Amino acid sequence: RRSSVEALLASQELDREVLVKGWVRTRRGNKYVQFIAVNDGSTINNLQVVADAEKFPEETLKDVATGACVAVRGTLVASQGKGQSVEIQASEIEVLGKADPETYPLQKKGHSLEFLREIAHLRPRTNTFGAVLRLRHALAFAVHQYFNDRGFFYVHTPIITGSDAEGAGQMFRVTTLPDQNPPLNEQGQVDYKEDFFGKATNLTVSGQLEGEVAAMALGKVYTFGPTFRAENSNTARHLAEFWMIEPEMAFYELEDNMGLAEDFLKYLVRYALEKCPADLQFLNDQYDKELLGRLQFIIDNDFQRLTYTEAVEILKSAKQKFEFPVDWGTDLQSEHERYLVEKHFEKPVILTNYPKDIKAFYMKLDEDGRTVRAMDVLFPGIGEIIGGSQREENLEKLQQRMQEMHVPEEELWWYLDLRRFGSAPHSGFGLGFERLVLFVTGMANIRDVIPFPRFPKNAEF
Ligand code: ATP
Ligand code: MG
Ligand code: MG
Ligand code: MG
């Protein structure tokens, strides 16, 4: 039976026969003995395989090269080498898949992250991406664990939708109409009545509106699915395809929503620290010496809460020069968000009560009629990691907001019905999963925390 590298490295049972399968990271040695580092993805650490020249003359090892896939049988023994407690004394090495060392793109020397993006099909075999992908898994699992333990139901919302939840016009159209001579309506525009669904449809930008439907029946729900935005995502924090976690809770006001967001983020960071210490240590040492300290800092500190209006005052009197000037009514840029978090408060920030004109139509209007019950959670190095709000539960006020923002009522009749029949206060938020993984891994670019990043002019893999 095959054992994982992780299990073998942690094993106390020595001097037994074992079988391990994985990919060769390096082979080195001399004419008496060869050392082969094997990794199977179960852990950041490699297992050292020792091949004595007596049993394995040089020519028998010629295909045991960096990148090859091997199956090794041998005895698990205590290791004399430093940095590992056990190793395998090999009795049999079978090459399952050869790799030509001349053309294998991953060489022993480190590669730049930019280069690795061009070989997205091989980069999971590097230490860095192994660590990132294991952390990504742990965090996804933690999301479900957190909500399941607290009585939330996981709901699946559609990928193909007819509505634009954010009203930001960043949607990818889904159509089966022909490119050549599509049917046209009387105005000479493409007639989507003739399309597959009998109307224009898009890839979803958020599962929130459908999530609200579920919350108004099941109480506490969350979605966790892919979302798509055809925005100019040429930044280190935007992808055209990303995963979003969206809890939605009946009977939660903005305060409750903020409390949940803070508790949830702390839980996720704590979970990663507990479950992936070796991967985090590696990323800390390799890329960002402050990573572990920053993660601990999130857990240990209360998030600073203040209103957008208060934040604008702080930014206006800041000594720092910003690329974009701040004025009440304009949306904050990442540089402003990071200033508040990294320079001014030196801790995570929750900003609330944004001007209504820069937020989506569904947010609950404040008494002043100018601001809405929005909340953005801002993190160091990231800026906005969560966007959320208390939702408008009053039918007339919601219709008013939709008119102001040119959101067509006919398309969202079902959404308005939630306010017509048994309306209730409710709130929710969206956490961009890749922004979370970006923060926890300390990587600099969001393209390096998803296996196959989608961004403008890139859908190779
Ligand atoms: P930003 O201001 O950074 O563009 P947003 O306000 O447009 O974000 P929301 O509509 O509030 O984003 O979406 C909720 C969350 O989804 C954000 O807080 C962020 O974590 C994440 N998110 C939004 N857009 C992207 C994107 N293009 N790529 C990755 N994550 C994103
Ligand atoms: Mg955006
Ligand atoms: Mg934003
Ligand atoms: Mg937002």
Tab-separated table of C-alpha atoms and ligand atoms in Angstrom:
chain	number	residue	atom	x	y	z
A	1	ARG	CA	0.000	0.000	0.000
A	2	ARG	CA	1.195	3.476	-0.845
A	3	SER	CA	1.930	5.918	1.950
A	4	SER	CA	1.936	9.683	1.565
A	5	VAL	CA	5.146	11.614	2.061
A	6	GLU	CA	3.447	13.544	4.833
A	7	ALA	CA	2.523	10.356	6.707
A	8	LEU	CA	6.000	8.876	6.312
A	9	LEU	CA	7.768	12.029	7.515
A	10	ALA	CA	5.601	12.044	10.625
A	11	SER	CA	5.956	8.313	11.232
A	12	GLN	CA	7.532	6.892	14.375
A	13	GLU	CA	7.458	3.319	13.065
A	14	LEU	CA	10.863	2.768	11.560
A	15	ASP	CA	12.607	-0.162	9.851
A	16	ARG	CA	9.550	-1.239	7.900
A	17	GLU	CA	8.904	-1.729	4.211
A	18	VAL	CA	7.090	1.192	2.553
A	19	LEU	CA	5.920	2.263	-0.888
A	20	VAL	CA	5.781	5.912	-1.938
A	21	LYS	CA	4.903	7.510	-5.278
A	22	GLY	CA	5.607	11.060	-6.334
A	23	TRP	CA	7.629	13.428	-8.479
A	24	VAL	CA	11.379	13.834	-8.341
A	25	ARG	CA	12.398	17.305	-7.238
A	26	THR	CA	16.158	16.795	-7.324
A	27	ARG	CA	18.778	14.085	-7.525
A	28	ARG	CA	22.307	14.572	-6.285
A	29	GLY	CA	25.111	12.503	-4.820
A	30	ASN	CA	28.396	10.873	-5.669
A	31	LYS	CA	29.616	7.595	-7.076
A	32	TYR	CA	28.734	5.681	-3.902
A	33	VAL	CA	25.271	6.964	-3.190
A	34	GLN	CA	22.494	9.049	-4.763
A	35	PHE	CA	19.923	11.123	-2.879
A	36	ILE	CA	16.566	11.612	-4.569
A	37	ALA	CA	14.120	14.172	-3.170
A	38	VAL	CA	10.549	13.022	-3.805
A	39	ASN	CA	7.415	15.079	-3.300
A	40	ASP	CA	3.844	13.849	-3.744
A	41	GLY	CA	2.004	17.074	-2.945
A	42	SER	CA	0.822	15.973	0.493
A	43	THR	CA	3.231	18.353	2.231
A	44	ILE	CA	5.776	21.061	1.508
A	45	ASN	CA	8.584	18.754	2.645
A	46	ASN	CA	10.341	16.252	0.397
A	47	LEU	CA	11.138	12.685	1.330
A	48	GLN	CA	14.741	11.716	0.814
A	49	VAL	CA	15.277	8.447	-1.024
A	50	VAL	CA	18.737	6.937	-0.647
A	51	ALA	CA	19.967	4.774	-3.542
A	52	ASP	CA	23.265	2.972	-2.935
A	53	ALA	CA	25.437	2.585	-6.027
A	54	GLU	CA	25.947	-1.086	-5.302
A	55	LYS	CA	22.265	-1.731	-5.819
A	56	PHE	CA	21.633	1.133	-8.269
A	57	PRO	CA	24.512	1.617	-10.688
A	58	GLU	CA	24.462	5.026	-12.385
A	59	GLU	CA	22.857	3.774	-15.630
A	60	THR	CA	19.813	2.368	-13.760
A	61	LEU	CA	19.041	5.880	-12.467
A	62	LYS	CA	19.345	7.811	-15.707
A	63	ASP	CA	15.584	8.400	-15.953
A	64	VAL	CA	15.277	9.313	-12.288
A	65	ALA	CA	15.589	12.984	-13.149
A	66	THR	CA	13.930	16.195	-11.955
A	67	GLY	CA	10.263	16.107	-12.958
A	68	ALA	CA	9.978	12.344	-13.434
A	69	CYS	CA	7.250	10.418	-11.652
A	70	VAL	CA	8.534	7.491	-9.606
A	71	ALA	CA	7.366	4.673	-7.378
A	72	VAL	CA	9.868	3.780	-4.661
A	73	ARG	CA	9.910	0.730	-2.436
A	74	GLY	CA	12.283	0.499	0.452
A	75	THR	CA	12.850	0.629	4.176
A	76	LEU	CA	11.897	3.642	6.229
A	77	VAL	CA	14.916	4.425	8.393
A	78	ALA	CA	16.165	7.164	10.683
A	79	SER	CA	17.999	9.838	8.711
A	80	GLN	CA	21.451	11.164	9.469
A	81	GLY	CA	20.885	14.148	7.219
A	82	LYS	CA	19.843	17.439	8.744
A	83	GLY	CA	16.329	18.798	8.241
A	84	GLN	CA	14.608	15.421	8.227
A	85	SER	CA	14.140	12.648	10.754
A	86	VAL	CA	13.474	9.782	8.333
A	87	GLU	CA	14.418	8.664	4.834
A	88	ILE	CA	13.881	5.667	2.575
A	89	GLN	CA	16.659	3.211	1.873
A	90	ALA	CA	15.530	2.210	-1.610
A	91	SER	CA	15.238	-1.399	-2.760
A	92	GLU	CA	13.287	-0.727	-5.971
A	93	ILE	CA	12.772	2.430	-8.024
A	94	GLU	CA	10.328	2.335	-10.897
A	95	VAL	CA	9.989	5.296	-13.269
A	96	LEU	CA	6.272	5.706	-13.963
A	97	GLY	CA	6.639	8.772	-16.188
A	98	LYS	CA	9.854	10.127	-17.607
A	99	ALA	CA	10.664	13.840	-17.896
A	100	ASP	CA	13.397	15.035	-20.209
A	101	PRO	CA	15.676	17.158	-18.023
A	102	GLU	CA	16.649	19.227	-21.076
A	103	THR	CA	13.108	20.414	-21.744
A	104	TYR	CA	11.382	20.138	-18.345
A	105	PRO	CA	10.467	23.764	-17.601
A	106	LEU	CA	10.902	23.554	-13.823
A	107	GLN	CA	14.572	23.612	-13.009
A	108	LYS	CA	16.246	23.445	-9.639
A	109	LYS	CA	16.881	27.172	-9.566
A	110	GLY	CA	13.955	29.283	-8.413
A	111	HIS	CA	11.660	30.685	-11.101
A	112	SER	CA	9.932	34.050	-11.110
A	113	LEU	CA	6.213	34.082	-10.360
A	114	GLU	CA	5.640	35.765	-13.728
A	115	PHE	CA	7.327	32.873	-15.512
A	116	LEU	CA	5.368	30.329	-13.508
A	117	ARG	CA	2.120	31.977	-14.622
A	118	GLU	CA	3.057	31.039	-18.178
A	119	ILE	CA	3.269	27.392	-17.175
A	120	ALA	CA	0.142	27.251	-15.035
A	121	HIS	CA	-0.180	23.545	-15.873
A	122	LEU	CA	3.118	22.733	-14.124
A	123	ARG	CA	3.379	25.319	-11.383
A	124	PRO	CA	1.431	23.232	-8.823
A	125	ARG	CA	4.597	21.124	-8.661
A	126	THR	CA	6.574	23.961	-7.120
A	127	ASN	CA	6.877	24.475	-3.368
A	128	THR	CA	5.166	27.827	-3.625
A	129	PHE	CA	2.071	26.637	-5.463
A	130	GLY	CA	1.863	23.453	-3.467
A	131	ALA	CA	1.695	25.602	-0.338
A	132	VAL	CA	-0.816	28.023	-1.876
A	133	LEU	CA	-3.088	25.240	-3.093
A	134	ARG	CA	-3.052	23.401	0.221
A	135	LEU	CA	-3.905	26.663	2.005
A	136	ARG	CA	-6.644	27.361	-0.504
A	137	HIS	CA	-8.121	23.968	0.234
A	138	ALA	CA	-7.873	24.443	4.005
A	139	LEU	CA	-9.584	27.834	3.807
A	140	ALA	CA	-12.403	26.532	1.595
A	141	PHE	CA	-12.974	23.696	4.019
A	142	ALA	CA	-12.929	26.128	6.952
A	143	VAL	CA	-15.617	28.248	5.303
A	144	HIS	CA	-18.016	25.303	5.248
A	145	GLN	CA	-17.018	24.222	8.736
A	146	TYR	CA	-17.644	27.676	10.164
A	147	PHE	CA	-21.110	28.076	8.712
A	148	ASN	CA	-22.179	24.500	9.262
A	149	ASP	CA	-21.268	24.749	12.955
A	150	ARG	CA	-23.403	27.878	13.270
A	151	GLY	CA	-26.616	26.698	11.648
A	152	PHE	CA	-26.169	28.253	8.204
A	153	PHE	CA	-27.375	26.355	5.134
A	154	TYR	CA	-25.240	26.164	2.007
A	155	VAL	CA	-27.312	27.188	-1.028
A	156	HIS	CA	-26.400	26.980	-4.694
A	157	THR	CA	-27.244	30.011	-6.765
A	158	PRO	CA	-27.262	30.075	-10.568
A	159	ILE	CA	-24.220	30.850	-12.672
A	160	ILE	CA	-26.303	32.017	-15.627
A	161	THR	CA	-28.565	34.914	-14.686
A	162	GLY	CA	-30.741	37.527	-16.312
A	163	SER	CA	-29.991	40.298	-13.825
A	164	ASP	CA	-26.991	42.408	-12.876
A	165	ALA	CA	-26.866	42.367	-9.067
A	166	GLU	CA	-24.262	45.096	-8.792
A	167	GLY	CA	-25.624	47.265	-11.580
A	168	ALA	CA	-22.044	47.970	-12.552
A	169	GLY	CA	-22.316	46.698	-16.123
A	170	GLN	CA	-19.416	44.295	-15.815
A	171	MET	CA	-21.116	41.194	-17.165
A	172	PHE	CA	-20.080	38.503	-19.592
A	173	ARG	CA	-22.916	37.756	-21.981
A	174	VAL	CA	-24.022	34.147	-22.403
A	175	THR	CA	-25.528	33.499	-25.806
A	176	THR	CA	-26.049	30.791	-28.403
A	177	LEU	CA	-26.960	33.253	-31.150
A	178	PRO	CA	-24.749	32.995	-34.240
A	179	ASP	CA	-21.880	35.467	-34.677
A	180	GLN	CA	-22.833	35.928	-38.319
A	181	ASN	CA	-26.196	37.576	-39.023
A	182	PRO	CA	-27.825	37.258	-35.588
A	183	PRO	CA	-31.589	37.963	-35.486
A	184	LEU	CA	-32.322	41.665	-35.096
A	185	ASN	CA	-35.282	43.469	-33.539
A	186	GLU	CA	-37.137	46.429	-35.016
A	187	GLN	CA	-34.501	48.826	-33.684
A	188	GLY	CA	-31.829	46.855	-35.512
A	189	GLN	CA	-30.257	45.501	-32.301
A	190	VAL	CA	-29.526	41.853	-31.560
A	191	ASP	CA	-32.840	40.256	-30.563
A	192	TYR	CA	-32.226	38.209	-27.451
A	193	LYS	CA	-35.849	37.037	-27.470
A	194	GLU	CA	-34.568	34.630	-30.103
A	195	ASP	CA	-31.725	33.492	-27.843
A	196	PHE	CA	-31.560	30.200	-25.903
A	197	PHE	CA	-33.381	31.495	-22.809
A	198	GLY	CA	-35.658	33.887	-24.675
A	199	LYS	CA	-33.870	36.859	-23.079
A	200	ALA	CA	-30.400	38.285	-22.607
A	201	THR	CA	-28.396	36.332	-20.031
A	202	ASN	CA	-25.025	36.744	-18.350
A	203	LEU	CA	-22.573	35.012	-16.082
A	204	THR	CA	-23.388	35.983	-12.517
A	205	VAL	CA	-21.461	38.809	-10.831
A	206	SER	CA	-22.781	37.821	-7.374
A	207	GLY	CA	-25.137	35.260	-5.872
A	208	GLN	CA	-26.562	37.770	-3.430
A	209	LEU	CA	-30.024	38.419	-4.829
A	210	GLU	CA	-30.763	34.695	-5.028
A	211	GLY	CA	-29.100	34.272	-1.626
A	212	GLU	CA	-31.632	36.725	-0.199
A	213	VAL	CA	-34.409	34.519	-1.562
A	214	ALA	CA	-33.008	31.596	0.422
A	215	ALA	CA	-32.438	33.669	3.588
A	216	MET	CA	-36.064	34.814	3.544
A	217	ALA	CA	-37.068	31.178	3.903
A	218	LEU	CA	-34.233	29.342	5.651
A	219	GLY	CA	-33.019	32.157	7.924
A	220	LYS	CA	-29.246	31.873	7.696
A	221	VAL	CA	-27.638	30.764	4.438
A	222	TYR	CA	-24.416	31.164	2.485
A	223	THR	CA	-23.296	30.706	-1.085
A	224	PHE	CA	-19.776	29.790	-2.173
A	225	GLY	CA	-19.411	29.789	-5.913
A	226	PRO	CA	-17.707	31.298	-8.945
A	227	THR	CA	-18.528	34.838	-9.995
A	228	PHE	CA	-17.490	36.699	-13.126
A	229	ARG	CA	-16.706	40.313	-13.841
A	230	ALA	CA	-15.724	41.695	-17.206
A	231	GLU	CA	-13.891	44.558	-15.598
A	232	ASN	CA	-10.477	45.806	-16.472
A	233	SER	CA	-8.887	43.473	-13.984
A	234	ASN	CA	-5.302	44.418	-14.721
A	235	THR	CA	-4.586	44.929	-11.033
A	236	ALA	CA	-2.988	42.652	-8.459
A	237	ARG	CA	-6.403	42.310	-6.719
A	238	HIS	CA	-8.907	41.685	-9.497
A	239	LEU	CA	-9.669	38.588	-11.513
A	240	ALA	CA	-12.291	38.185	-14.226
A	241	GLU	CA	-13.346	34.889	-12.603
A	242	PHE	CA	-13.221	34.564	-8.828
A	243	TRP	CA	-14.987	32.715	-6.044
A	244	MET	CA	-17.202	34.522	-3.638
A	245	ILE	CA	-18.556	33.536	-0.231
A	246	GLU	CA	-21.840	35.271	0.493
A	247	PRO	CA	-23.647	34.726	3.793
A	248	GLU	CA	-27.131	36.211	4.027
A	249	MET	CA	-29.075	36.347	7.287
A	250	ALA	CA	-32.666	37.170	8.099
A	251	PHE	CA	-33.138	39.330	11.223
A	252	TYR	CA	-29.520	40.614	11.147
A	253	GLU	CA	-28.946	44.357	11.275
A	254	LEU	CA	-25.731	46.055	10.173
A	255	GLU	CA	-24.129	45.667	13.633
A	256	ASP	CA	-24.765	41.913	13.623
A	257	ASN	CA	-23.398	41.710	10.099
A	258	MET	CA	-20.156	43.430	11.138
A	259	GLY	CA	-19.800	41.143	14.128
A	260	LEU	CA	-20.197	38.082	11.927
A	261	ALA	CA	-17.691	39.343	9.342
A	262	GLU	CA	-15.042	40.004	11.984
A	263	ASP	CA	-15.543	36.688	13.749
A	264	PHE	CA	-15.543	34.793	10.438
A	265	LEU	CA	-12.293	36.350	9.183
A	266	LYS	CA	-10.542	35.680	12.499
A	267	TYR	CA	-11.745	32.093	12.439
A	268	LEU	CA	-10.403	31.546	8.912
A	269	VAL	CA	-6.984	32.986	9.733
A	270	ARG	CA	-6.773	30.939	12.940
A	271	TYR	CA	-7.755	27.804	11.036
A	272	ALA	CA	-4.973	28.319	8.478
A	273	LEU	CA	-2.391	28.871	11.218
A	274	GLU	CA	-3.471	25.679	12.970
A	275	LYS	CA	-3.793	23.410	9.928
A	276	CYS	CA	-1.004	24.611	7.643
A	277	PRO	CA	1.930	25.672	9.845
A	278	ALA	CA	4.641	24.269	7.557
A	279	ASP	CA	3.228	25.851	4.410
A	280	LEU	CA	2.829	29.220	6.140
A	281	GLN	CA	6.334	29.045	7.577
A	282	PHE	CA	7.673	28.372	4.090
A	283	LEU	CA	5.800	31.327	2.563
A	284	ASN	CA	6.863	33.522	5.461
A	285	ASP	CA	10.533	32.665	4.995
A	286	GLN	CA	10.475	32.719	1.218
A	287	TYR	CA	8.405	35.796	0.365
A	288	ASP	CA	7.244	37.856	3.264
A	289	LYS	CA	8.996	37.819	6.632
A	290	GLU	CA	6.059	39.606	8.251
A	291	LEU	CA	3.400	37.138	7.153
A	292	LEU	CA	3.042	35.110	10.344
A	293	GLY	CA	3.106	38.226	12.494
A	294	ARG	CA	0.426	39.856	10.362
A	295	LEU	CA	-1.840	36.814	10.579
A	296	GLN	CA	-1.517	36.695	14.350
A	297	PHE	CA	-2.213	40.415	14.460
A	298	ILE	CA	-5.589	39.946	12.749
A	299	ILE	CA	-6.628	37.439	15.385
A	300	ASP	CA	-5.439	39.530	18.331
A	301	ASN	CA	-6.972	42.911	17.462
A	302	ASP	CA	-10.469	44.322	17.328
A	303	PHE	CA	-11.272	45.784	13.935
A	304	GLN	CA	-11.598	49.576	13.901
A	305	ARG	CA	-15.134	50.649	13.014
A	306	LEU	CA	-15.922	54.083	11.581
A	307	THR	CA	-18.151	55.735	9.027
A	308	TYR	CA	-17.204	56.656	5.498
A	309	THR	CA	-17.714	60.323	6.410
A	310	GLU	CA	-15.214	60.045	9.279
A	311	ALA	CA	-12.766	58.251	6.982
A	312	VAL	CA	-12.975	61.019	4.381
A	313	GLU	CA	-12.099	63.574	7.069
A	314	ILE	CA	-9.042	61.540	8.051
A	315	LEU	CA	-7.944	61.118	4.430
A	316	LYS	CA	-8.383	64.811	3.663
A	317	SER	CA	-6.141	65.838	6.523
A	318	ALA	CA	-3.557	63.115	5.815
A	319	LYS	CA	-0.048	64.277	4.999
A	320	GLN	CA	0.335	61.576	2.371
A	321	LYS	CA	-0.262	62.610	-1.245
A	322	PHE	CA	-2.736	60.335	-3.005
A	323	GLU	CA	-2.913	59.683	-6.704
A	324	PHE	CA	-6.687	60.212	-6.581
A	325	PRO	CA	-7.986	63.054	-4.394
A	326	VAL	CA	-10.697	62.187	-1.876
A	327	ASP	CA	-13.935	64.078	-1.640
A	328	TRP	CA	-17.157	63.161	0.093
A	329	GLY	CA	-19.165	61.228	-2.467
A	330	THR	CA	-16.316	59.558	-4.334
A	331	ASP	CA	-15.518	55.875	-3.939
A	332	LEU	CA	-12.325	55.102	-2.060
A	333	GLN	CA	-9.418	53.648	-3.982
A	334	SER	CA	-7.189	50.907	-2.724
A	335	GLU	CA	-4.512	53.516	-1.838
A	336	HIS	CA	-6.977	55.258	0.518
A	337	GLU	CA	-8.155	52.015	2.075
A	338	ARG	CA	-4.609	50.888	2.684
A	339	TYR	CA	-3.657	54.234	4.180
A	340	LEU	CA	-6.429	53.922	6.773
A	341	VAL	CA	-5.440	50.359	7.645
A	342	GLU	CA	-1.663	50.449	7.384
A	343	LYS	CA	-0.794	54.028	8.362
A	344	HIS	CA	-3.608	55.597	10.333
A	345	PHE	CA	-5.181	52.905	12.501
A	346	GLU	CA	-2.630	50.136	12.000
A	347	LYS	CA	-5.366	47.536	12.189
A	348	PRO	CA	-8.208	46.159	10.084
A	349	VAL	CA	-10.980	48.654	9.482
A	350	ILE	CA	-14.720	48.342	8.906
A	351	LEU	CA	-16.081	51.374	7.079
A	352	THR	CA	-19.836	51.943	7.170
A	353	ASN	CA	-22.542	54.290	5.908
A	354	TYR	CA	-21.237	55.090	2.427
A	355	PRO	CA	-22.943	57.659	0.172
A	356	LYS	CA	-25.866	55.948	-1.549
A	357	ASP	CA	-24.741	56.986	-5.023
A	358	ILE	CA	-21.585	54.884	-4.946
A	359	LYS	CA	-23.250	51.736	-3.620
A	360	ALA	CA	-25.685	49.212	-5.067
A	361	PHE	CA	-29.459	49.779	-5.159
A	362	TYR	CA	-30.351	47.093	-2.608
A	363	MET	CA	-28.655	48.673	0.424
A	364	LYS	CA	-30.858	50.047	3.204
A	365	LEU	CA	-31.139	53.804	3.190
A	366	ASP	CA	-30.036	55.607	6.358
A	367	GLU	CA	-32.345	58.116	8.077
A	368	ASP	CA	-30.375	61.034	6.580
A	369	GLY	CA	-31.414	59.898	3.089
A	370	ARG	CA	-27.834	60.399	1.832
A	371	THR	CA	-26.004	57.316	3.030
A	372	VAL	CA	-26.715	53.598	3.122
A	373	ARG	CA	-26.054	50.819	5.623
A	374	ALA	CA	-23.043	49.526	3.783
A	375	MET	CA	-19.917	48.036	5.304
A	376	ASP	CA	-16.551	47.347	3.719
A	377	VAL	CA	-13.898	45.421	5.623
A	378	LEU	CA	-10.398	46.633	4.790
A	379	PHE	CA	-7.239	44.586	5.358
A	380	PRO	CA	-3.549	45.420	5.295
A	381	GLY	CA	-1.914	44.834	1.927
A	382	ILE	CA	-5.303	44.186	0.342
A	383	GLY	CA	-7.738	47.032	0.905
A	384	GLU	CA	-11.328	45.824	0.514
A	385	ILE	CA	-11.662	42.158	1.389
A	386	ILE	CA	-15.396	42.176	2.217
A	387	GLY	CA	-18.272	44.272	0.932
A	388	GLY	CA	-21.649	43.967	2.605
A	389	SER	CA	-24.737	45.736	3.845
A	390	GLN	CA	-28.074	45.640	5.544
A	391	ARG	CA	-30.605	45.250	2.723
A	392	GLU	CA	-33.527	47.563	2.074
A	393	GLU	CA	-36.581	45.672	3.303
A	394	ASN	CA	-39.169	48.370	2.571
A	395	LEU	CA	-40.882	47.896	-0.804
A	396	GLU	CA	-41.493	51.568	-1.618
A	397	LYS	CA	-38.021	52.681	-0.635
A	398	LEU	CA	-36.472	49.878	-2.671
A	399	GLN	CA	-38.555	50.771	-5.743
A	400	GLN	CA	-37.513	54.385	-5.317
A	401	ARG	CA	-33.834	53.412	-5.221
A	402	MET	CA	-34.221	51.188	-8.282
A	403	GLN	CA	-35.741	54.050	-10.237
A	404	GLU	CA	-32.945	56.406	-9.190
A	405	MET	CA	-30.323	53.895	-10.275
A	406	HIS	CA	-32.103	52.773	-13.445
A	407	VAL	CA	-32.506	49.173	-12.319
A	408	PRO	CA	-35.410	47.693	-14.307
A	409	GLU	CA	-38.241	46.599	-12.005
A	410	GLU	CA	-39.716	44.114	-14.498
A	411	GLU	CA	-36.579	41.972	-14.356
A	412	LEU	CA	-36.483	41.888	-10.567
A	413	TRP	CA	-40.205	41.370	-9.854
A	414	TRP	CA	-39.310	38.252	-7.864
A	415	TYR	CA	-36.819	40.210	-5.762
A	416	LEU	CA	-39.460	42.839	-5.025
A	417	ASP	CA	-41.898	40.068	-4.045
A	418	LEU	CA	-39.646	39.317	-1.056
A	419	ARG	CA	-40.637	42.802	0.203
A	420	ARG	CA	-44.291	42.327	-0.745
A	421	PHE	CA	-44.771	39.113	1.155
A	422	GLY	CA	-43.421	38.788	4.683
A	423	SER	CA	-40.504	41.193	4.424
A	424	ALA	CA	-37.938	41.224	7.228
A	425	PRO	CA	-34.740	43.048	8.116
A	426	HIS	CA	-31.801	41.130	6.709
A	427	SER	CA	-28.117	41.555	5.956
A	428	GLY	CA	-25.222	39.855	4.290
A	429	PHE	CA	-21.800	40.298	2.779
A	430	GLY	CA	-19.472	39.022	0.090
A	431	LEU	CA	-15.955	37.829	0.820
A	432	GLY	CA	-13.782	37.443	-2.256
A	433	PHE	CA	-12.197	34.047	-1.694
A	434	GLU	CA	-9.022	34.868	-3.628
A	435	ARG	CA	-8.549	38.101	-1.657
A	436	LEU	CA	-8.684	35.955	1.472
A	437	VAL	CA	-6.161	33.469	0.062
A	438	LEU	CA	-4.001	36.394	-1.055
A	439	PHE	CA	-3.979	37.771	2.457
A	440	VAL	CA	-3.337	34.468	4.202
A	441	THR	CA	-0.544	33.337	1.859
A	442	GLY	CA	1.088	36.764	1.720
A	443	MET	CA	1.428	36.486	-2.055
A	444	ALA	CA	1.601	39.799	-3.897
A	445	ASN	CA	-0.619	39.069	-6.902
A	446	ILE	CA	-4.093	37.528	-6.951
A	447	ARG	CA	-3.165	35.666	-10.153
A	448	ASP	CA	-0.904	33.490	-8.031
A	449	VAL	CA	-3.558	32.176	-5.649
A	450	ILE	CA	-5.971	30.529	-8.121
A	451	PRO	CA	-4.921	27.558	-10.262
A	452	PHE	CA	-6.047	29.009	-13.594
A	453	PRO	CA	-6.303	32.800	-13.370
A	454	ARG	CA	-8.651	34.600	-15.742
A	455	PHE	CA	-7.689	38.161	-16.600
A	456	PRO	CA	-7.800	40.301	-19.742
A	457	LYS	CA	-6.158	38.580	-22.711
A	458	ASN	CA	-5.505	35.434	-20.724
A	459	ALA	CA	-7.486	32.229	-20.885
A	460	GLU	CA	-4.718	29.941	-22.125
A	461	PHE	CA	-5.195	27.217	-19.543
B	1	ATP	P1	-13.290	46.467	-5.531
B	1	ATP	O1	-13.697	47.783	-4.930
B	1	ATP	O2	-12.033	45.916	-4.950
B	1	ATP	O3	-13.316	46.456	-7.024
B	1	ATP	P2	-16.012	45.679	-5.312
B	1	ATP	O4	-16.482	46.686	-4.328
B	1	ATP	O5	-16.250	45.923	-6.764
B	1	ATP	O6	-14.427	45.415	-5.083
B	1	ATP	P3	-18.010	43.809	-4.360
B	1	ATP	O7	-19.003	43.932	-5.455
B	1	ATP	O8	-18.260	44.516	-3.080
B	1	ATP	O9	-16.560	44.227	-4.930
B	1	ATP	O10	-17.716	42.247	-4.136
B	1	ATP	C1	-17.509	41.674	-2.857
B	1	ATP	C2	-16.091	41.184	-2.696
B	1	ATP	O11	-15.665	40.398	-3.805
B	1	ATP	C3	-15.058	42.278	-2.600
B	1	ATP	O12	-14.999	42.805	-1.312
B	1	ATP	C4	-13.793	41.547	-2.975
B	1	ATP	O13	-13.295	40.783	-1.863
B	1	ATP	C5	-14.268	40.553	-4.002
B	1	ATP	N1	-14.043	40.996	-5.393
B	1	ATP	C6	-14.723	41.929	-6.086
B	1	ATP	N2	-14.283	42.040	-7.343
B	1	ATP	C7	-13.280	41.133	-7.462
B	1	ATP	C8	-12.435	40.748	-8.545
B	1	ATP	N3	-12.551	41.291	-9.752
B	1	ATP	N4	-11.517	39.763	-8.313
B	1	ATP	C9	-11.418	39.186	-7.098
B	1	ATP	N5	-12.196	39.503	-6.045
B	1	ATP	C10	-13.118	40.470	-6.213
B	2	MG	MG	-14.971	46.434	-8.272
B	3	MG	MG	-15.278	48.405	-3.650
B	4	MG	MG	-17.547	46.363	-2.524
